[in-house]
Coordinates of C-alpha atoms in Angstrom, one line a residue:
M1 CA 28.1 8.2 -7.1
S2 CA 29.1 7.1 -3.6
S3 CA 26.6 5.4 -1.3
R4 CA 26.6 8.6 0.9
D5 CA 25.9 10.8 -2.1
D6 CA 23.2 8.3 -3.2
R7 CA 21.5 8.5 0.2
Q8 CA 21.6 12.3 0.1
A9 CA 20.1 12.4 -3.4
Q10 CA 17.3 10.1 -2.4
A11 CA 16.6 12.1 0.7
L12 CA 16.2 15.2 -1.4
A13 CA 13.6 13.5 -3.5
K14 CA 10.9 13.8 -0.8
P15 CA 8.8 17.0 -1.1
A16 CA 9.2 19.6 1.7
F17 CA 6.3 22.0 1.0
S18 CA 5.3 24.4 3.7
E19 CA 1.6 24.8 4.7
A20 CA 1.7 28.2 2.9
Q21 CA 3.0 26.6 -0.3
A22 CA 0.4 23.8 -0.1
C23 CA -2.4 26.4 0.2
A24 CA -0.9 28.3 -2.8
V25 CA -0.9 25.1 -4.9
V26 CA -4.5 24.4 -4.1
E27 CA -5.6 27.9 -5.0
S28 CA -3.5 28.3 -8.1
E29 CA -3.9 24.9 -9.6
F30 CA -7.4 23.9 -8.5
G31 CA -9.1 27.2 -7.9
F32 CA -10.2 26.7 -4.3
Q33 CA -9.9 29.2 -1.4
V34 CA -8.2 27.3 1.4
S35 CA -9.5 27.9 4.9
E36 CA -7.5 25.2 6.8
V37 CA -4.5 23.0 6.0
Q38 CA -3.0 20.1 8.0
P39 CA 0.0 17.9 7.2
L40 CA -0.7 14.2 7.0
P41 CA 1.9 11.4 7.6
S42 CA 3.4 9.9 4.4
Y43 CA 6.2 7.6 3.3
D44 CA 8.1 9.3 0.5
D45 CA 5.5 11.7 -0.9
Q46 CA 3.8 14.6 1.0
N47 CA 0.2 14.8 1.9
F48 CA -2.0 17.6 3.3
R49 CA -5.6 17.6 4.5
V50 CA -7.2 20.7 3.1
R51 CA -10.5 22.4 3.9
V52 CA -11.8 24.8 1.4
S53 CA -14.3 27.7 1.6
R54 CA -17.2 27.9 -0.9
P55 CA -19.1 31.1 -1.8
P56 CA -22.7 31.2 -0.3
D57 CA -24.1 31.0 -3.8
A58 CA -21.9 28.1 -4.9
A59 CA -23.3 24.7 -5.7
G60 CA -22.8 22.0 -3.1
G61 CA -19.8 19.8 -3.1
P62 CA -16.9 18.5 -1.0
T63 CA -15.2 20.9 1.3
E64 CA -12.4 18.5 2.5
Y65 CA -9.6 17.2 0.2
V66 CA -6.2 15.6 0.3
L67 CA -3.4 17.4 -1.6
K68 CA -0.9 14.7 -2.7
I69 CA 2.5 15.9 -3.7
S70 CA 4.6 13.3 -5.4
N71 CA 8.4 13.0 -4.8
T72 CA 10.8 14.1 -7.5
E73 CA 11.5 10.6 -8.6
S74 CA 7.9 9.7 -9.1
S75 CA 7.2 13.0 -10.7
R76 CA 9.6 12.1 -13.5
N77 CA 7.0 9.5 -14.6
P78 CA 3.8 11.5 -14.8
D79 CA 2.2 8.8 -17.1
L80 CA 2.3 6.3 -14.2
I81 CA 0.7 8.8 -11.8
E82 CA -2.0 9.5 -14.5
V83 CA -2.8 5.8 -14.8
Q84 CA -3.0 5.4 -11.0
S85 CA -5.4 8.3 -10.8
H86 CA -7.6 6.9 -13.6
V87 CA -7.7 3.6 -11.7
A88 CA -9.0 5.3 -8.6
V89 CA -11.7 7.0 -10.8
F90 CA -12.6 3.7 -12.5
L91 CA -12.9 1.9 -9.1
H92 CA -15.0 4.8 -7.7
E93 CA -17.4 4.6 -10.6
A94 CA -17.6 0.8 -10.1
G95 CA -18.8 1.3 -6.5
F96 CA -15.6 1.0 -4.5
P97 CA -15.0 3.4 -1.6
T98 CA -12.1 5.3 -3.3
A99 CA -11.6 9.0 -3.4
S100 CA -12.8 11.2 -6.3
V101 CA -10.2 13.1 -8.2
C102 CA -10.6 16.8 -8.4
R103 CA -9.9 18.4 -11.8
T104 CA -7.4 21.2 -12.2
R105 CA -8.3 24.6 -13.6
D106 CA -7.2 23.2 -17.0
G107 CA -9.4 20.2 -16.8
G108 CA -6.6 17.7 -16.0
I109 CA -6.3 15.3 -13.1
T110 CA -2.7 16.2 -12.3
S111 CA -0.6 19.3 -12.5
L112 CA 3.2 19.8 -12.5
V113 CA 4.4 22.5 -10.1
S114 CA 7.9 23.8 -9.6
V115 CA 9.3 25.1 -6.3
D116 CA 12.6 26.8 -5.4
S117 CA 14.3 24.7 -2.8
G118 CA 17.2 27.1 -2.4
S119 CA 20.0 25.4 -4.3
Q120 CA 17.7 24.2 -7.2
T121 CA 14.2 24.2 -8.6
K122 CA 12.3 21.0 -8.2
S123 CA 9.2 19.8 -10.1
H124 CA 6.4 17.8 -8.4
V125 CA 3.2 16.2 -9.7
V126 CA 0.3 17.3 -7.5
R127 CA -3.2 15.9 -7.3
L128 CA -6.3 16.8 -5.2
L129 CA -8.5 14.0 -4.0
T130 CA -11.7 14.1 -1.9
Y131 CA -11.1 13.3 1.7
L132 CA -12.5 10.0 2.8
P133 CA -14.0 9.7 6.4
G134 CA -13.2 6.7 8.6
R135 CA -10.5 5.3 10.8
P136 CA -7.5 3.2 9.7
V137 CA -7.8 -0.5 10.4
A138 CA -4.7 -0.1 12.6
E139 CA -6.8 1.9 15.1
V140 CA -9.7 -0.6 15.7
P141 CA -10.1 -4.1 17.0
V142 CA -10.1 -6.4 14.0
G143 CA -12.1 -9.6 14.2
P144 CA -12.7 -12.5 11.8
R145 CA -15.6 -10.9 10.1
L146 CA -13.7 -7.7 9.1
L147 CA -10.6 -9.8 8.1
Y148 CA -12.9 -11.8 5.8
E149 CA -14.4 -8.6 4.4
I150 CA -10.9 -7.3 3.7
G151 CA -9.9 -10.5 1.9
R152 CA -13.0 -10.4 -0.2
L153 CA -12.4 -6.7 -1.0
A154 CA -8.9 -7.4 -2.2
A155 CA -10.0 -10.2 -4.5
T156 CA -13.0 -8.1 -5.8
L157 CA -10.7 -5.2 -6.5
D158 CA -8.3 -7.2 -8.6
K159 CA -11.1 -8.9 -10.4
T160 CA -12.7 -5.6 -11.3
L161 CA -9.4 -4.2 -12.6
E162 CA -9.5 -6.9 -15.3
E163 CA -11.9 -4.6 -17.1
F164 CA -9.7 -1.5 -16.7
R165 CA -8.4 0.0 -20.0
H166 CA -6.0 2.9 -20.6
P167 CA -3.6 3.7 -23.4
K168 CA -0.7 4.0 -21.0
L169 CA -1.4 0.8 -19.0
R170 CA 2.0 -0.5 -19.8
C171 CA 3.3 1.9 -17.2
L172 CA 2.1 -0.6 -14.6
R173 CA 4.7 -3.1 -15.7
R174 CA 7.3 -1.9 -13.2
E175 CA 9.9 -4.5 -13.6
D176 CA 12.4 -3.3 -11.0
F177 CA 9.9 -1.7 -8.6
I178 CA 11.2 -2.7 -5.1
W179 CA 7.6 -3.0 -3.7
N180 CA 6.5 -5.6 -6.3
L181 CA 6.5 -9.0 -4.5
R182 CA 8.3 -10.6 -7.4
N183 CA 11.3 -8.3 -6.6
V184 CA 11.9 -9.6 -3.0
P185 CA 15.4 -10.7 -4.1
L186 CA 16.3 -7.1 -4.9
L187 CA 16.4 -6.4 -1.1
E188 CA 19.9 -7.8 -1.0
K189 CA 21.4 -4.4 -1.9
Y190 CA 19.6 -2.8 1.1
L191 CA 20.7 -5.3 3.8
S192 CA 23.4 -3.0 5.0
A193 CA 20.6 -1.1 6.8
L194 CA 20.3 -4.1 9.1
G195 CA 22.6 -5.0 11.9
P196 CA 24.4 -8.4 12.1
D197 CA 21.7 -10.1 14.2
R198 CA 19.0 -12.8 14.0
N199 CA 16.7 -10.4 12.0
R200 CA 19.2 -10.2 9.2
E201 CA 19.7 -14.0 9.2
I202 CA 16.0 -14.5 8.8
V203 CA 15.8 -12.0 6.0
E204 CA 18.7 -13.7 4.2
E205 CA 17.0 -17.1 4.6
V206 CA 13.8 -15.7 3.2
L207 CA 15.6 -14.2 0.2
Q208 CA 17.3 -17.5 -0.6
L209 CA 14.1 -19.6 -0.2
F210 CA 12.3 -17.0 -2.4
K211 CA 14.8 -17.3 -5.1
D212 CA 14.8 -21.1 -4.9
E213 CA 11.0 -21.8 -4.6
V214 CA 8.9 -18.7 -5.5
T215 CA 10.7 -17.2 -8.5
P216 CA 10.7 -20.4 -10.5
Q217 CA 6.9 -20.7 -9.9
L218 CA 5.9 -17.2 -11.1
S219 CA 5.0 -18.4 -14.6
H220 CA 2.4 -20.7 -13.0
F221 CA 0.6 -17.8 -11.1
R222 CA -2.3 -15.9 -12.7
E223 CA -1.4 -12.3 -13.6
C224 CA -3.5 -9.3 -12.7
I225 CA -3.1 -5.6 -11.7
N226 CA -2.4 -5.3 -7.9
H227 CA -3.3 -2.4 -5.7
G228 CA -0.1 -3.6 -4.0
D229 CA -0.4 -1.9 -0.6
L230 CA -3.6 -2.9 1.2
N231 CA -2.1 -2.2 4.6
D232 CA -3.7 -1.3 7.9
H233 CA -3.3 2.4 7.3
N234 CA -4.6 2.3 3.7
I235 CA -7.9 0.7 4.5
L236 CA -10.5 2.9 6.4
V237 CA -13.4 1.6 8.4
E238 CA -16.5 3.0 10.0
S239 CA -18.6 1.4 12.7
S240 CA -22.2 0.6 13.2
E241 CA -23.4 -0.3 16.7
P242 CA -26.2 -2.9 16.8
A243 CA -25.9 -2.9 20.6
P244 CA -24.1 -0.7 23.1
G245 CA -20.4 -1.4 23.1
D246 CA -20.7 -4.0 20.3
A247 CA -19.3 -2.0 17.4
V248 CA -19.2 -3.8 14.0
F249 CA -16.7 -2.3 11.5
H250 CA -17.0 -2.2 7.7
V251 CA -14.6 -0.9 5.1
S252 CA -15.4 2.7 4.2
G253 CA -12.3 3.7 2.2
I254 CA -9.3 2.5 0.2
L255 CA -6.3 4.8 0.0
D256 CA -3.0 5.1 -1.8
F257 CA -2.6 3.6 -5.3
E258 CA 1.0 4.6 -5.7
D259 CA 2.3 1.0 -5.4
M260 CA 0.1 -0.4 -8.2
S261 CA 1.8 -2.7 -10.7
Y262 CA 1.2 -5.8 -12.6
G263 CA 1.5 -8.8 -10.3
Y264 CA -0.5 -11.9 -9.5
Y265 CA -3.7 -12.6 -7.5
V266 CA -1.7 -14.4 -4.8
F267 CA 0.4 -11.3 -4.3
E268 CA -2.6 -9.2 -3.2
V269 CA -3.8 -11.7 -0.6
A270 CA -0.3 -12.2 0.7
I271 CA 0.1 -8.5 1.2
A272 CA -3.2 -8.1 2.9
I273 CA -2.5 -11.0 5.2
M274 CA 0.9 -9.6 6.2
Y275 CA -0.4 -6.1 7.1
M276 CA -3.5 -7.4 8.9
M277 CA -1.1 -9.4 11.2
I278 CA 0.6 -6.2 12.3
E279 CA -1.8 -5.0 15.0
S280 CA -3.6 -8.3 15.6
R281 CA -3.8 -9.9 19.0
D282 CA -3.7 -13.3 17.2
P283 CA -1.3 -12.6 14.3
M284 CA -0.7 -16.2 13.3
G285 CA -4.5 -16.8 13.0
V286 CA -5.2 -13.8 10.7
G287 CA -4.2 -15.5 7.4
G288 CA -7.0 -18.0 7.3
H289 CA -9.8 -15.4 7.6
V290 CA -8.3 -13.1 5.0
L291 CA -7.7 -16.1 2.7
A292 CA -11.3 -17.3 3.1
G293 CA -12.6 -13.9 2.1
F294 CA -10.3 -13.8 -0.9
E295 CA -11.1 -17.3 -2.1
S296 CA -14.8 -16.6 -1.9
V297 CA -14.1 -14.6 -5.0
I298 CA -10.9 -16.0 -6.5
P299 CA -9.9 -19.5 -5.3
L300 CA -6.1 -19.9 -5.3
T301 CA -4.5 -22.7 -7.4
P302 CA -2.3 -25.3 -5.6
A303 CA 0.8 -23.5 -6.9
E304 CA -0.4 -20.2 -5.5
R305 CA -1.3 -21.7 -2.2
G306 CA 2.1 -23.4 -2.0
A307 CA 3.8 -20.0 -2.3
L308 CA 1.7 -18.1 0.2
F309 CA 3.8 -18.6 3.3
L310 CA 7.0 -17.3 1.6
L311 CA 5.1 -14.5 -0.1
V312 CA 3.9 -13.3 3.3
C313 CA 7.4 -13.6 4.7
G314 CA 8.7 -11.8 1.6
R315 CA 6.4 -8.8 2.2
F316 CA 7.5 -8.6 5.9
C317 CA 11.1 -8.4 4.6
Q318 CA 10.2 -5.7 2.1
S319 CA 8.5 -3.6 4.7
L320 CA 11.1 -4.1 7.4
V321 CA 14.2 -3.8 5.3
M322 CA 13.0 -0.7 3.3
A323 CA 11.8 0.9 6.6
A324 CA 15.3 0.6 8.0
H325 CA 16.8 1.9 4.8
S326 CA 14.4 4.8 4.6
C327 CA 15.1 5.8 8.2
R328 CA 18.7 6.4 7.2
L329 CA 17.5 8.8 4.5
H330 CA 14.7 10.4 6.5
P331 CA 15.4 10.1 10.3
E332 CA 12.9 12.9 10.9
N333 CA 10.2 10.6 9.6
A334 CA 11.3 7.5 11.6
E335 CA 8.1 7.3 13.7
Y336 CA 5.9 6.8 10.6
L337 CA 8.5 4.7 8.7
M338 CA 8.9 2.2 11.6
I339 CA 5.2 1.5 12.2
T340 CA 5.5 -2.0 10.8
A341 CA 8.8 -2.7 12.7
K342 CA 7.2 -2.2 16.1
T343 CA 5.6 -5.7 15.8
G344 CA 6.8 -6.9 12.3
W345 CA 10.1 -8.4 13.4
K346 CA 8.4 -10.3 16.2
H347 CA 5.7 -11.7 13.8
L348 CA 8.3 -12.8 11.2
Q349 CA 10.3 -14.5 13.9
Q350 CA 7.2 -16.2 15.2
M351 CA 6.3 -17.5 11.7
F352 CA 9.8 -19.1 11.4
A353 CA 9.6 -20.5 15.0
M354 CA 6.2 -22.2 14.2
G355 CA 7.4 -23.4 10.9
R356 CA 6.0 -23.3 7.5
R357 CA 3.8 -26.4 7.7
A358 CA 2.2 -25.4 11.0
V359 CA 1.4 -21.9 9.8
E360 CA -0.1 -23.2 6.5
D361 CA -2.2 -25.8 8.3
L362 CA -3.6 -23.1 10.6
W363 CA -4.4 -20.8 7.7
F364 CA -5.9 -23.5 5.4
D365 CA -7.9 -25.1 8.2
T366 CA -9.4 -21.8 9.1
A367 CA -10.2 -21.0 5.5
R368 CA -11.8 -24.4 5.1
S369 CA -14.1 -23.7 8.1
Y370 CA -15.9 -21.1 6.1
A371 CA -17.2 -23.7 3.6
S372 CA -20.5 -23.8 5.5
G373 CA -20.8 -20.0 5.5
V374 CA -19.4 -16.8 7.0
P375 CA -19.7 -16.9 10.8
L376 CA -21.8 -14.2 12.3

């Protein structure tokens, strides 16, 4: 298959349900009468916010949901989607602010629906989740206290998942999954999406350093199940105002378990650091606060700390390169796909300009300052 044909095939993998089709799925598969439906932004799946009507004599329950329609590629692996859904249920029952999964008419947690796309019939796995209130972290001012909370949340989540059991858990060993941090070197085949400029030079340097310094150390890291995408749009917050104009934000929701896979503890904190840098007014200072929260639950080993800088750089590269690649496939979704790129390239360049030692010193000194307690 030519690269052009390959791009066309991948573009066709993203769902393209109309609002009417989304309503029909909710009504036929989950038994709810839809009163309102609204498209939500998404990467390569399709999401709708759905409001349902309940009969006057019906028992109380949620009236707002999110319909998640998986792309055709993901829908070929329903076992993986099933495990991801059960993880969300497990974490919800453990007290984490994750969505509840709505059962289908048949009592399942997913359903496979087929739609006629004109030239062919496509099958998609669909799920209905309760809608979580709150604002994405990307929309609020993020200070040290919230960064610490997010770091602690990331560690607590991974620690809790040590107890998760499922007969199909092996599905999370996604060896060639492009978003697993161990697979940063696989970005080489997507570099054509970048122009011949300084950005590409930095990415190539990161890939080489990653292969030389991180890959040989993987066997020394502690393995776990990672959420894998604790970004500034997948963490929701709500505010409490102890004094007028002095809002204090707390995590109220965790979204999107589609990037889950087996990884390492240090991967989760690196991913959280990178995404919390995106909208920060002090991006280089973010890492120490997130690290302090994470290490209040899971202290990193010297080998894990030694890889942190390159892991954060590696996640920047994954996000920026894959966004450029995806924009070639889905130019109509460029605004959403390029969210990270708006500041991401600048932050990655700044990390390299400061140098590894200076960035690490800043992060580790900040984390060390929490030894006497969390600042108020």
